[in-house]
Amino acid sequence: MGLVLVCEAKLSEKALKNHLVAVIGAGPAGLYASQYLARHGVHVVLFNRDIRPGGLVEYAIFPDKLKMRFGLMEQFKRILRMPEIRYVGNVTVGQSGDIHLDHLRQAGFQAIMVTTGAQKNNWLGLPGEDLDGVYQANDIVFHFNHLPALSGKTFQFGQQVAIIGMGNVMLDVVHYLSDEGTPKVVTAYGRRGPAEVKFDKETLLPVAGCLDMSSIRAAVDSVRSEVSAIQKDPQQFFSLLEAARDKMGDCDSGLRFGMQFLRSPRRLIGDEFGRVKEIVFEINRLVEAGGEVISRGTGQFETVFADTVIFSIGSRVEEDFGLPVEHGHFVTLPDPRFPIDGISYEVYNPDLCAKCEDIFVSGWARQPGEGIVGLARKDSERSARAVLAFLNTQDPVNIDTIAKVLQRLPGNRNTKVSLEDLESLWMDEAGRASADGVQEFKYSTFEEMLAVISKSRRS
């Protein structure tokens, strides 16, 4: 830590004549993009809405995967300690935030990279989505990973749980419900067939013992004619389930985990107390279009009982950030000046943005997808190459010092968090974990974290 402070001191003692980039969002995409830019001599200020960096790595990996998360966070800490990178946490950037994009330009930033991810949950706009007992899978995952905004939220799960969606996040929710130890039946519903499920074996394993194989086989048999009509074979799906089931043995949590296919929810029905009690599904058929398997409604419906409904259908960017949004992500230039591997990372906003040529997007802000760190890293490094190509058209600037650049920005309503503050927080939490004899201790509220930071600053 002493070396880091010395390096930062050297940067602040003299004016910098170089390129300066603002990266907004300190998840995997923002961190890896910052690293790539820093390794090419660019000075980066990494702004983050949360106090902690890491994004989905910090707040969306299941708690029993500590080794994976610890390994990734150690990588991120090394990135943050690079002398070319300055971390500013607990600050909101965007048209509805403390700092607007124009403020960054006026302060001296030559390019802006938006890596804020897809922060908002997708809803289908169905009648009854506001009933009690209807939740978002992402909220549940963030809750058990102690994201401050959701760590205190209360969830009341019934005995008949329906999860809409068949990806890895769905499996993490099933894992969480299994760990609760309360007997219940959990059924995942997919709009397409068994060959189109989006989860992998590694995420399936922890709940494989709870699979109700007989009911799943019956569900597949009921859609076999539709699946066969498009030359799909469910055997690979069964092999995935059976291999995981055989490896894990019997379920001891009292949870039975089933699946249903070719079902799209159309309406949620509540009881007299305002809690969900039923779901109306439309039965689908499968068709191939443009090389993809898609589902189309048949006009036939069925109603099933469920006292808890959890949507696990992905997320989208925040519309109030100040950039145009389409299909859940920020719009990029269709004919980019600096394409990387045929991909555009340049923001396109002909109506609202007087100057867009300096704004780039990466990661889920560009295209929401699977939560795989390797993919985020690859995308962020490609976007950083696009930024470097743009910077090559710009003269280096006299930055004065990073501290002076930051002083030109509007005041923040919250306490800005630096790398030194993070080091104090991490050290305090490591001490708490050691004292409690556990692998990890994590503060779950902003107030607790800021209290630790404030105490460290006074000492």
CSV table of C-alpha atoms in Angstrom, one decimal:
chain,number,residue,atom,x,y,z
A,1,MET,CA,0.0,0.0,0.0
A,2,GLY,CA,2.9,2.4,0.7
A,3,LEU,CA,4.2,2.0,-2.8
A,4,VAL,CA,0.8,2.8,-4.2
A,5,LEU,CA,0.6,6.0,-2.1
A,6,VAL,CA,4.1,7.0,-3.3
A,7,CYS,CA,3.1,6.5,-6.9
A,8,GLU,CA,0.0,8.5,-6.5
A,9,ALA,CA,1.9,11.2,-4.8
A,10,LYS,CA,4.3,11.4,-7.7
A,11,LEU,CA,1.4,11.8,-10.1
A,12,SER,CA,0.0,14.6,-8.0
A,13,GLU,CA,3.3,16.5,-7.7
A,14,LYS,CA,3.6,17.5,-11.3
A,15,ALA,CA,1.5,18.3,-14.3
A,16,LEU,CA,0.6,15.5,-16.6
A,17,LYS,CA,0.9,15.9,-20.4
A,18,ASN,CA,-1.0,12.9,-21.6
A,19,HIS,CA,-4.5,11.6,-22.5
A,20,LEU,CA,-7.1,11.5,-19.7
A,21,VAL,CA,-10.1,9.2,-19.8
A,22,ALA,CA,-13.1,8.8,-17.5
A,23,VAL,CA,-14.4,5.3,-17.1
A,24,ILE,CA,-17.9,5.1,-15.6
A,25,GLY,CA,-18.6,1.8,-13.8
A,26,ALA,CA,-16.2,-0.4,-11.8
A,27,GLY,CA,-17.5,-3.8,-12.7
A,28,PRO,CA,-15.3,-6.3,-14.6
A,29,ALA,CA,-15.8,-4.3,-17.9
A,30,GLY,CA,-14.7,-1.0,-16.4
A,31,LEU,CA,-11.8,-2.5,-14.5
A,32,TYR,CA,-10.4,-4.4,-17.4
A,33,ALA,CA,-10.8,-1.5,-19.8
A,34,SER,CA,-9.0,0.8,-17.3
A,35,GLN,CA,-6.2,-1.7,-17.0
A,36,TYR,CA,-5.8,-1.9,-20.8
A,37,LEU,CA,-5.8,1.9,-21.2
A,38,ALA,CA,-3.3,2.4,-18.3
A,39,ARG,CA,-0.9,-0.2,-19.8
A,40,HIS,CA,-0.9,2.0,-22.9
A,41,GLY,CA,0.0,5.1,-21.0
A,42,VAL,CA,-3.5,6.7,-20.6
A,43,HIS,CA,-4.4,8.2,-17.3
A,44,VAL,CA,-7.8,6.9,-16.1
A,45,VAL,CA,-10.3,8.1,-13.4
A,46,LEU,CA,-12.6,5.2,-12.6
A,47,PHE,CA,-16.0,6.5,-11.3
A,48,ASN,CA,-18.3,4.0,-9.5
A,49,ARG,CA,-21.8,4.4,-8.1
A,50,ASP,CA,-21.1,1.8,-5.4
A,51,ILE,CA,-18.6,2.2,-2.6
A,52,ARG,CA,-17.0,-1.2,-3.6
A,53,PRO,CA,-15.7,-2.0,-7.0
A,54,GLY,CA,-16.3,-5.4,-8.7
A,55,GLY,CA,-19.9,-5.1,-9.8
A,56,LEU,CA,-21.4,-8.5,-10.4
A,57,VAL,CA,-18.2,-10.2,-9.1
A,58,GLU,CA,-18.7,-8.6,-5.8
A,59,TYR,CA,-22.5,-8.8,-5.6
A,60,ALA,CA,-23.7,-11.6,-7.9
A,61,ILE,CA,-21.5,-14.7,-7.4
A,62,PHE,CA,-23.0,-17.3,-5.2
A,63,PRO,CA,-21.5,-17.2,-1.7
A,64,ASP,CA,-20.1,-20.7,-1.8
A,65,LYS,CA,-17.9,-19.7,-4.7
A,66,LEU,CA,-15.5,-17.7,-2.5
A,67,LYS,CA,-12.4,-19.0,-4.2
A,68,MET,CA,-13.5,-17.7,-7.6
A,69,ARG,CA,-14.6,-14.4,-6.2
A,70,PHE,CA,-11.5,-13.9,-4.1
A,71,GLY,CA,-9.3,-14.6,-7.1
A,72,LEU,CA,-11.1,-12.1,-9.3
A,73,MET,CA,-11.1,-9.5,-6.6
A,74,GLU,CA,-7.4,-9.8,-6.1
A,75,GLN,CA,-7.0,-9.1,-9.8
A,76,PHE,CA,-9.2,-6.1,-9.5
A,77,LYS,CA,-7.2,-4.8,-6.5
A,78,ARG,CA,-4.0,-5.0,-8.6
A,79,ILE,CA,-5.7,-3.0,-11.3
A,80,LEU,CA,-6.9,-0.3,-8.9
A,81,ARG,CA,-3.4,0.0,-7.5
A,82,MET,CA,-1.9,0.9,-10.9
A,83,PRO,CA,-0.5,4.4,-10.6
A,84,GLU,CA,-2.2,5.5,-13.8
A,85,ILE,CA,-5.7,4.7,-12.3
A,86,ARG,CA,-7.5,6.9,-9.8
A,87,TYR,CA,-10.6,5.4,-8.2
A,88,VAL,CA,-13.6,7.5,-7.2
A,89,GLY,CA,-16.4,5.6,-5.6
A,90,ASN,CA,-19.8,6.4,-4.1
A,91,VAL,CA,-20.6,8.9,-6.9
A,92,THR,CA,-23.3,8.9,-9.6
A,93,VAL,CA,-22.5,10.0,-13.1
A,94,GLY,CA,-25.1,10.7,-15.8
A,95,GLN,CA,-27.8,13.2,-16.5
A,96,SER,CA,-29.7,12.4,-13.3
A,97,GLY,CA,-26.5,12.0,-11.2
A,98,ASP,CA,-24.1,14.3,-9.4
A,99,ILE,CA,-21.8,14.6,-12.4
A,100,HIS,CA,-23.0,15.0,-16.0
A,101,LEU,CA,-21.1,13.9,-19.1
A,102,ASP,CA,-20.6,17.6,-20.0
A,103,HIS,CA,-19.0,18.2,-16.6
A,104,LEU,CA,-16.4,15.5,-17.4
A,105,ARG,CA,-15.5,17.2,-20.7
A,106,GLN,CA,-15.3,20.6,-19.1
A,107,ALA,CA,-13.0,19.2,-16.4
A,108,GLY,CA,-10.5,18.0,-19.0
A,109,PHE,CA,-11.4,14.4,-19.9
A,110,GLN,CA,-10.8,13.6,-23.5
A,111,ALA,CA,-12.9,10.5,-23.8
A,112,ILE,CA,-15.6,8.8,-21.7
A,113,MET,CA,-16.2,5.1,-21.5
A,114,VAL,CA,-19.5,3.9,-20.1
A,115,THR,CA,-19.4,0.5,-18.5
A,116,THR,CA,-22.3,0.8,-16.1
A,117,GLY,CA,-23.7,-2.6,-17.0
A,118,ALA,CA,-27.4,-3.4,-17.1
A,119,GLN,CA,-28.7,-2.1,-13.8
A,120,LYS,CA,-32.5,-2.3,-14.1
A,121,ASN,CA,-34.6,-5.5,-14.0
A,122,ASN,CA,-36.6,-6.5,-17.0
A,123,TRP,CA,-40.4,-6.8,-16.6
A,124,LEU,CA,-42.9,-8.1,-19.1
A,125,GLY,CA,-45.6,-5.6,-18.2
A,126,LEU,CA,-48.1,-8.3,-17.2
A,127,PRO,CA,-51.2,-7.7,-15.2
A,128,GLY,CA,-50.5,-8.7,-11.6
A,129,GLU,CA,-46.7,-8.0,-11.5
A,130,ASP,CA,-47.2,-5.7,-8.5
A,131,LEU,CA,-48.8,-8.4,-6.4
A,132,ASP,CA,-47.1,-9.5,-3.1
A,133,GLY,CA,-44.9,-12.5,-3.6
A,134,VAL,CA,-43.7,-11.4,-7.1
A,135,TYR,CA,-39.9,-10.8,-7.1
A,136,GLN,CA,-36.9,-10.3,-9.4
A,137,ALA,CA,-34.2,-13.0,-9.4
A,138,ASN,CA,-31.5,-10.3,-9.5
A,139,ASP,CA,-32.9,-8.7,-6.4
A,140,ILE,CA,-32.7,-12.0,-4.5
A,141,VAL,CA,-29.1,-12.6,-5.7
A,142,PHE,CA,-28.0,-9.1,-4.7
A,143,HIS,CA,-29.8,-9.5,-1.4
A,144,PHE,CA,-27.8,-12.6,-0.3
A,145,ASN,CA,-24.6,-11.0,-1.6
A,146,HIS,CA,-25.2,-8.0,0.7
A,147,LEU,CA,-25.6,-5.3,-1.9
A,148,PRO,CA,-26.5,-2.3,0.3
A,149,ALA,CA,-29.6,-1.3,-1.6
A,150,LEU,CA,-31.1,-4.7,-1.2
A,151,SER,CA,-29.5,-6.3,1.8
A,152,GLY,CA,-32.3,-5.2,4.1
A,153,LYS,CA,-35.2,-6.3,1.7
A,154,THR,CA,-37.6,-8.9,3.0
A,155,PHE,CA,-38.7,-11.8,0.8
A,156,GLN,CA,-41.5,-14.1,1.7
A,157,PHE,CA,-41.4,-17.3,-0.2
A,158,GLY,CA,-44.3,-19.7,-0.3
A,159,GLN,CA,-44.4,-23.5,-0.9
A,160,GLN,CA,-45.1,-23.4,-4.7
A,161,VAL,CA,-42.5,-21.2,-6.4
A,162,ALA,CA,-42.5,-20.5,-10.1
A,163,ILE,CA,-39.4,-19.0,-11.7
A,164,ILE,CA,-39.8,-17.5,-15.1
A,165,GLY,CA,-36.6,-18.0,-17.1
A,166,MET,CA,-34.0,-20.8,-17.5
A,167,GLY,CA,-30.5,-19.3,-17.1
A,168,ASN,CA,-27.8,-19.5,-14.5
A,169,VAL,CA,-29.3,-16.8,-12.3
A,170,MET,CA,-32.5,-19.0,-12.0
A,171,LEU,CA,-30.3,-21.8,-10.7
A,172,ASP,CA,-28.6,-19.5,-8.2
A,173,VAL,CA,-32.1,-18.6,-6.9
A,174,VAL,CA,-33.0,-22.3,-6.6
A,175,HIS,CA,-29.7,-22.8,-4.7
A,176,TYR,CA,-30.6,-20.1,-2.3
A,177,LEU,CA,-34.1,-21.5,-1.8
A,178,SER,CA,-32.6,-24.9,-1.2
A,179,ASP,CA,-30.3,-23.6,1.4
A,180,GLU,CA,-33.3,-22.1,3.3
A,181,GLY,CA,-34.2,-25.7,4.3
A,182,THR,CA,-38.0,-25.2,4.0
A,183,PRO,CA,-39.8,-27.8,1.9
A,184,LYS,CA,-41.2,-26.4,-1.3
A,185,VAL,CA,-41.8,-27.1,-4.9
A,186,VAL,CA,-39.8,-24.9,-7.3
A,187,THR,CA,-40.7,-25.0,-11.0
A,188,ALA,CA,-38.7,-23.1,-13.7
A,189,TYR,CA,-40.7,-22.1,-16.8
A,190,GLY,CA,-39.1,-21.6,-20.2
A,191,ARG,CA,-40.8,-20.1,-23.3
A,192,ARG,CA,-38.8,-22.4,-25.6
A,193,GLY,CA,-37.7,-26.1,-25.4
A,194,PRO,CA,-35.2,-28.1,-23.4
A,195,ALA,CA,-32.5,-27.6,-26.1
A,196,GLU,CA,-32.6,-23.8,-25.5
A,197,VAL,CA,-31.9,-23.7,-21.8
A,198,LYS,CA,-29.2,-21.2,-20.9
A,199,PHE,CA,-27.6,-22.7,-17.8
A,200,ASP,CA,-24.4,-24.7,-17.5
A,201,LYS,CA,-23.4,-27.8,-15.6
A,202,GLU,CA,-21.2,-26.0,-13.0
A,203,THR,CA,-24.2,-23.8,-11.9
A,204,LEU,CA,-26.5,-26.8,-12.0
A,205,LEU,CA,-24.4,-29.0,-9.7
A,206,PRO,CA,-25.3,-27.5,-6.3
A,207,VAL,CA,-29.1,-28.1,-6.9
A,208,ALA,CA,-28.8,-31.2,-9.1
A,209,GLY,CA,-29.7,-33.4,-6.1
A,210,CYS,CA,-33.1,-31.7,-5.9
A,211,LEU,CA,-34.1,-32.3,-9.6
A,212,ASP,CA,-37.4,-34.1,-9.9
A,213,MET,CA,-36.3,-36.1,-12.9
A,214,SER,CA,-39.6,-37.9,-13.4
A,215,SER,CA,-41.6,-34.7,-13.6
A,216,ILE,CA,-39.0,-33.1,-15.9
A,217,ARG,CA,-39.1,-36.2,-18.2
A,218,ALA,CA,-42.9,-36.0,-18.3
A,219,ALA,CA,-42.6,-32.2,-19.2
A,220,VAL,CA,-40.2,-33.0,-22.0
A,221,ASP,CA,-42.3,-35.8,-23.3
A,222,SER,CA,-45.3,-33.5,-23.4
A,223,VAL,CA,-43.4,-31.1,-25.9
A,224,ARG,CA,-41.5,-33.8,-27.8
A,225,SER,CA,-43.5,-33.5,-31.0
A,226,GLU,CA,-42.8,-29.7,-31.1
A,227,VAL,CA,-39.1,-30.3,-30.4
A,228,SER,CA,-38.9,-33.0,-33.0
A,229,ALA,CA,-40.6,-30.8,-35.6
A,230,ILE,CA,-37.5,-28.5,-35.7
A,231,GLN,CA,-35.1,-31.5,-35.6
A,232,LYS,CA,-34.1,-30.9,-31.9
A,233,ASP,CA,-33.1,-33.8,-29.6
A,234,PRO,CA,-33.6,-33.4,-25.8
A,235,GLN,CA,-31.1,-36.1,-25.1
A,236,GLN,CA,-28.2,-33.7,-24.6
A,237,PHE,CA,-30.4,-31.9,-22.1
A,238,PHE,CA,-31.2,-35.1,-20.2
A,239,SER,CA,-27.5,-36.1,-20.2
A,240,LEU,CA,-26.6,-32.8,-18.6
A,241,LEU,CA,-29.2,-33.3,-15.9
A,242,GLU,CA,-28.5,-36.9,-15.3
A,243,ALA,CA,-24.7,-36.5,-15.0
A,244,ALA,CA,-25.2,-33.7,-12.5
A,245,ARG,CA,-27.8,-35.6,-10.6
A,246,ASP,CA,-25.6,-38.8,-10.3
A,247,LYS,CA,-22.7,-36.7,-9.1
A,248,MET,CA,-24.5,-34.9,-6.3
A,249,GLY,CA,-26.7,-37.6,-4.9
A,250,ASP,CA,-30.0,-37.0,-3.1
A,251,CYS,CA,-31.4,-33.6,-2.0
A,252,ASP,CA,-31.7,-33.2,1.7
A,253,SER,CA,-33.3,-29.7,1.8
A,254,GLY,CA,-36.9,-30.8,1.1
A,255,LEU,CA,-37.0,-28.9,-2.2
A,256,ARG,CA,-38.3,-30.5,-5.4
A,257,PHE,CA,-37.0,-28.8,-8.5
A,258,GLY,CA,-39.0,-29.2,-11.8
A,259,MET,CA,-39.2,-27.6,-15.2
A,260,GLN,CA,-41.8,-26.8,-17.8
A,261,PHE,CA,-41.3,-25.8,-21.4
A,262,LEU,CA,-43.1,-23.9,-24.2
A,263,ARG,CA,-44.8,-21.6,-21.6
A,264,SER,CA,-45.0,-17.8,-21.6
A,265,PRO,CA,-46.7,-16.0,-18.7
A,266,ARG,CA,-49.6,-13.7,-19.7
A,267,ARG,CA,-51.2,-12.8,-16.4
A,268,LEU,CA,-50.7,-13.1,-12.6
A,269,ILE,CA,-53.8,-13.6,-10.5
A,270,GLY,CA,-53.9,-12.6,-6.8
A,271,ASP,CA,-56.0,-13.7,-3.8
A,272,GLU,CA,-58.2,-11.5,-1.7
A,273,PHE,CA,-55.1,-10.4,0.4
A,274,GLY,CA,-53.2,-9.1,-2.7
A,275,ARG,CA,-50.8,-12.0,-2.9
A,276,VAL,CA,-50.1,-13.9,-6.1
A,277,LYS,CA,-51.9,-17.3,-6.3
A,278,GLU,CA,-52.0,-18.3,-10.0
A,279,ILE,CA,-50.2,-17.7,-13.3
A,280,VAL,CA,-51.9,-17.9,-16.7
A,281,PHE,CA,-49.5,-19.3,-19.3
A,282,GLU,CA,-49.9,-19.3,-23.0
A,283,ILE,CA,-48.7,-22.5,-24.6
A,284,ASN,CA,-46.1,-22.0,-27.3
A,285,ARG,CA,-44.9,-23.7,-30.4
A,286,LEU,CA,-41.3,-23.6,-31.8
A,287,VAL,CA,-40.3,-22.3,-35.2
A,288,GLU,CA,-37.0,-21.6,-36.8
A,289,ALA,CA,-36.4,-18.1,-38.1
A,290,GLY,CA,-33.1,-16.7,-39.3
A,291,GLY,CA,-31.1,-19.6,-37.9
A,292,GLU,CA,-32.7,-19.2,-34.4
A,293,VAL,CA,-35.3,-21.2,-32.6
A,294,ILE,CA,-38.1,-18.8,-31.5
A,295,SER,CA,-41.4,-19.4,-29.7
A,296,ARG,CA,-44.8,-18.3,-30.9
A,297,GLY,CA,-48.1,-18.4,-29.0
A,298,THR,CA,-50.7,-20.9,-29.9
A,299,GLY,CA,-53.7,-19.1,-28.4
A,300,GLN,CA,-54.1,-22.0,-25.9
A,301,PHE,CA,-53.8,-21.2,-22.2
A,302,GLU,CA,-53.4,-23.0,-18.9
A,303,THR,CA,-53.5,-21.7,-15.3
A,304,VAL,CA,-51.2,-23.0,-12.6
A,305,PHE,CA,-51.0,-22.4,-8.9
A,306,ALA,CA,-48.0,-20.5,-7.5
A,307,ASP,CA,-47.8,-18.5,-4.3
A,308,THR,CA,-44.4,-17.0,-5.3
A,309,VAL,CA,-43.3,-15.9,-8.7
A,310,ILE,CA,-39.8,-14.9,-9.5
A,311,PHE,CA,-38.8,-13.3,-12.8
A,312,SER,CA,-35.3,-14.3,-14.1
A,313,ILE,CA,-35.5,-12.7,-17.6
A,314,GLY,CA,-32.4,-10.5,-17.6
A,315,SER,CA,-31.8,-6.8,-17.2
A,316,ARG,CA,-31.4,-3.5,-19.1
A,317,VAL,CA,-29.5,-0.2,-18.8
A,318,GLU,CA,-31.0,2.7,-17.0
A,319,GLU,CA,-32.9,5.0,-19.4
A,320,ASP,CA,-32.2,8.2,-17.3
A,321,PHE,CA,-28.4,8.0,-17.8
A,322,GLY,CA,-28.7,10.4,-20.7
A,323,LEU,CA,-27.8,8.2,-23.7
A,324,PRO,CA,-30.3,6.7,-26.1
A,325,VAL,CA,-31.5,3.2,-25.3
A,326,GLU,CA,-32.7,0.4,-27.7
A,327,HIS,CA,-33.4,-3.2,-26.8
A,328,GLY,CA,-32.1,-2.7,-23.3
A,329,HIS,CA,-28.7,-1.3,-24.1
A,330,PHE,CA,-27.2,2.0,-25.2
A,331,VAL,CA,-27.3,2.6,-29.0
A,332,THR,CA,-24.0,2.5,-30.9
A,333,LEU,CA,-23.0,4.1,-34.1
A,334,PRO,CA,-24.1,1.8,-37.1
A,335,ASP,CA,-21.0,3.0,-39.1
A,336,PRO,CA,-18.3,3.4,-36.5
A,337,ARG,CA,-15.1,5.3,-37.2
A,338,PHE,CA,-13.1,2.9,-35.0
A,339,PRO,CA,-14.6,-0.6,-35.3
A,340,ILE,CA,-12.9,-3.4,-33.5
A,341,ASP,CA,-13.4,-6.9,-34.8
A,342,GLY,CA,-16.5,-5.5,-36.7
A,343,ILE,CA,-18.1,-4.2,-33.4
A,344,SER,CA,-19.1,-0.6,-32.8
A,345,TYR,CA,-18.3,0.8,-29.3
A,346,GLU,CA,-19.2,4.4,-30.2
A,347,VAL,CA,-22.3,6.0,-28.9
A,348,TYR,CA,-24.9,7.1,-31.4
A,349,ASN,CA,-27.3,9.9,-30.4
A,350,PRO,CA,-28.2,12.2,-33.2
A,351,ASP,CA,-31.1,13.8,-31.4
A,352,LEU,CA,-29.9,14.5,-27.9
A,353,CYS,CA,-26.1,14.6,-28.0
A,354,ALA,CA,-24.4,17.6,-29.4
A,355,LYS,CA,-21.1,15.8,-29.1
A,356,CYS,CA,-20.9,12.1,-29.0
A,357,GLU,CA,-17.6,11.3,-30.7
A,358,ASP,CA,-15.9,11.0,-27.3
A,359,ILE,CA,-18.3,8.6,-25.7
A,360,PHE,CA,-17.8,4.8,-25.9
A,361,VAL,CA,-19.7,1.9,-24.3
A,362,SER,CA,-18.6,-1.6,-23.3
A,363,GLY,CA,-19.8,-4.7,-21.5
A,364,TRP,CA,-23.5,-5.1,-20.6
A,365,ALA,CA,-24.0,-1.3,-21.3
A,366,ARG,CA,-23.3,-2.2,-24.9
A,367,GLN,CA,-25.1,-5.6,-25.0
A,368,PRO,CA,-26.5,-7.3,-21.9
A,369,GLY,CA,-25.6,-11.0,-21.9
A,370,GLU,CA,-24.3,-13.8,-19.7
A,371,GLY,CA,-22.4,-13.0,-16.5
A,372,ILE,CA,-19.1,-14.5,-17.7
A,373,VAL,CA,-16.1,-12.5,-16.6
A,374,GLY,CA,-13.9,-13.7,-19.6
A,375,LEU,CA,-16.4,-12.3,-22.1
A,376,ALA,CA,-16.6,-9.0,-20.2
A,377,ARG,CA,-12.8,-8.7,-20.3
A,378,LYS,CA,-12.6,-9.4,-24.0
A,379,ASP,CA,-15.3,-6.9,-24.8
A,380,SER,CA,-13.8,-4.2,-22.5
A,381,GLU,CA,-10.4,-4.6,-24.1
A,382,ARG,CA,-11.8,-4.3,-27.5
A,383,SER,CA,-13.6,-1.1,-26.5
A,384,ALA,CA,-10.4,0.2,-24.9
A,385,ARG,CA,-8.7,-0.3,-28.3
A,386,ALA,CA,-11.4,1.8,-29.9
A,387,VAL,CA,-10.8,4.6,-27.3
A,388,LEU,CA,-7.1,4.4,-28.0
A,389,ALA,CA,-7.7,4.8,-31.8
A,390,PHE,CA,-9.8,7.9,-31.0
A,391,LEU,CA,-7.2,9.3,-28.7
A,392,ASN,CA,-4.6,8.9,-31.4
A,393,THR,CA,-6.6,11.6,-33.3
A,394,GLN,CA,-6.3,14.0,-30.2
A,395,ASP,CA,-3.4,15.9,-28.9
A,396,PRO,CA,-2.2,15.0,-25.4
A,397,VAL,CA,-3.3,17.7,-22.9
A,398,ASN,CA,-1.8,19.4,-19.9
A,399,ILE,CA,-3.8,17.8,-17.2
A,400,ASP,CA,-2.4,19.8,-14.3
A,401,THR,CA,-2.9,17.1,-11.7
A,402,ILE,CA,-5.6,14.5,-11.3
A,403,ALA,CA,-6.6,16.2,-8.0
A,404,LYS,CA,-7.2,19.5,-9.8
A,405,VAL,CA,-9.2,17.9,-12.6
A,406,LEU,CA,-11.5,16.3,-9.9
A,407,GLN,CA,-11.8,19.7,-8.2
A,408,ARG,CA,-13.4,21.1,-11.3
A,409,LEU,CA,-16.3,18.6,-11.0
A,410,PRO,CA,-19.5,19.5,-9.2
A,411,GLY,CA,-19.7,18.6,-5.5
A,412,ASN,CA,-20.9,15.2,-4.6
A,413,ARG,CA,-23.9,14.7,-2.3
A,414,ASN,CA,-22.1,11.6,-0.9
A,415,THR,CA,-18.7,11.0,0.6
A,416,LYS,CA,-16.3,10.2,-2.3
A,417,VAL,CA,-14.4,7.0,-1.7
A,418,SER,CA,-10.8,6.6,-2.8
A,419,LEU,CA,-8.5,3.6,-3.1
A,420,GLU,CA,-7.0,4.4,0.2
A,421,ASP,CA,-10.5,4.3,1.7
A,422,LEU,CA,-11.0,0.9,0.1
A,423,GLU,CA,-7.8,-0.4,1.5
A,424,SER,CA,-8.9,0.6,5.0
A,425,LEU,CA,-12.3,-1.0,4.5
A,426,TRP,CA,-10.8,-4.3,3.2
A,427,MET,CA,-8.4,-4.4,6.1
A,428,ASP,CA,-11.1,-3.9,8.6
A,429,GLU,CA,-13.3,-6.6,7.1
A,430,ALA,CA,-10.4,-9.0,7.0
A,431,GLY,CA,-9.8,-8.4,10.7
A,432,ARG,CA,-13.5,-9.0,11.4
A,433,ALA,CA,-13.4,-12.3,9.5
A,434,SER,CA,-10.3,-13.4,11.3
A,435,ALA,CA,-11.8,-12.6,14.7
A,436,ASP,CA,-15.1,-14.4,13.9
A,437,GLY,CA,-13.3,-17.4,12.5
A,438,VAL,CA,-15.0,-17.2,9.1
A,439,GLN,CA,-13.7,-17.0,5.5
A,440,GLU,CA,-15.3,-13.6,4.8
A,441,PHE,CA,-17.0,-10.7,6.5
A,442,LYS,CA,-18.7,-8.1,4.5
A,443,TYR,CA,-20.5,-4.9,5.6
A,444,SER,CA,-23.9,-4.8,4.0
A,445,THR,CA,-24.9,-1.1,4.4
A,446,PHE,CA,-23.5,2.1,3.2
A,447,GLU,CA,-23.6,3.5,6.7
A,448,GLU,CA,-21.4,0.7,8.1
A,449,MET,CA,-18.8,1.1,5.3
A,450,LEU,CA,-18.7,4.8,5.5
A,451,ALA,CA,-18.3,4.7,9.3
A,452,VAL,CA,-15.2,2.5,8.9
A,453,ILE,CA,-13.8,4.8,6.2
A,454,SER,CA,-14.5,7.9,8.4
A,455,LYS,CA,-12.8,6.3,11.4
A,456,SER,CA,-9.7,5.4,9.3
A,457,ARG,CA,-9.5,9.0,7.9
A,458,ARG,CA,-9.4,10.4,11.5
A,459,SER,CA,-6.7,8.0,12.7
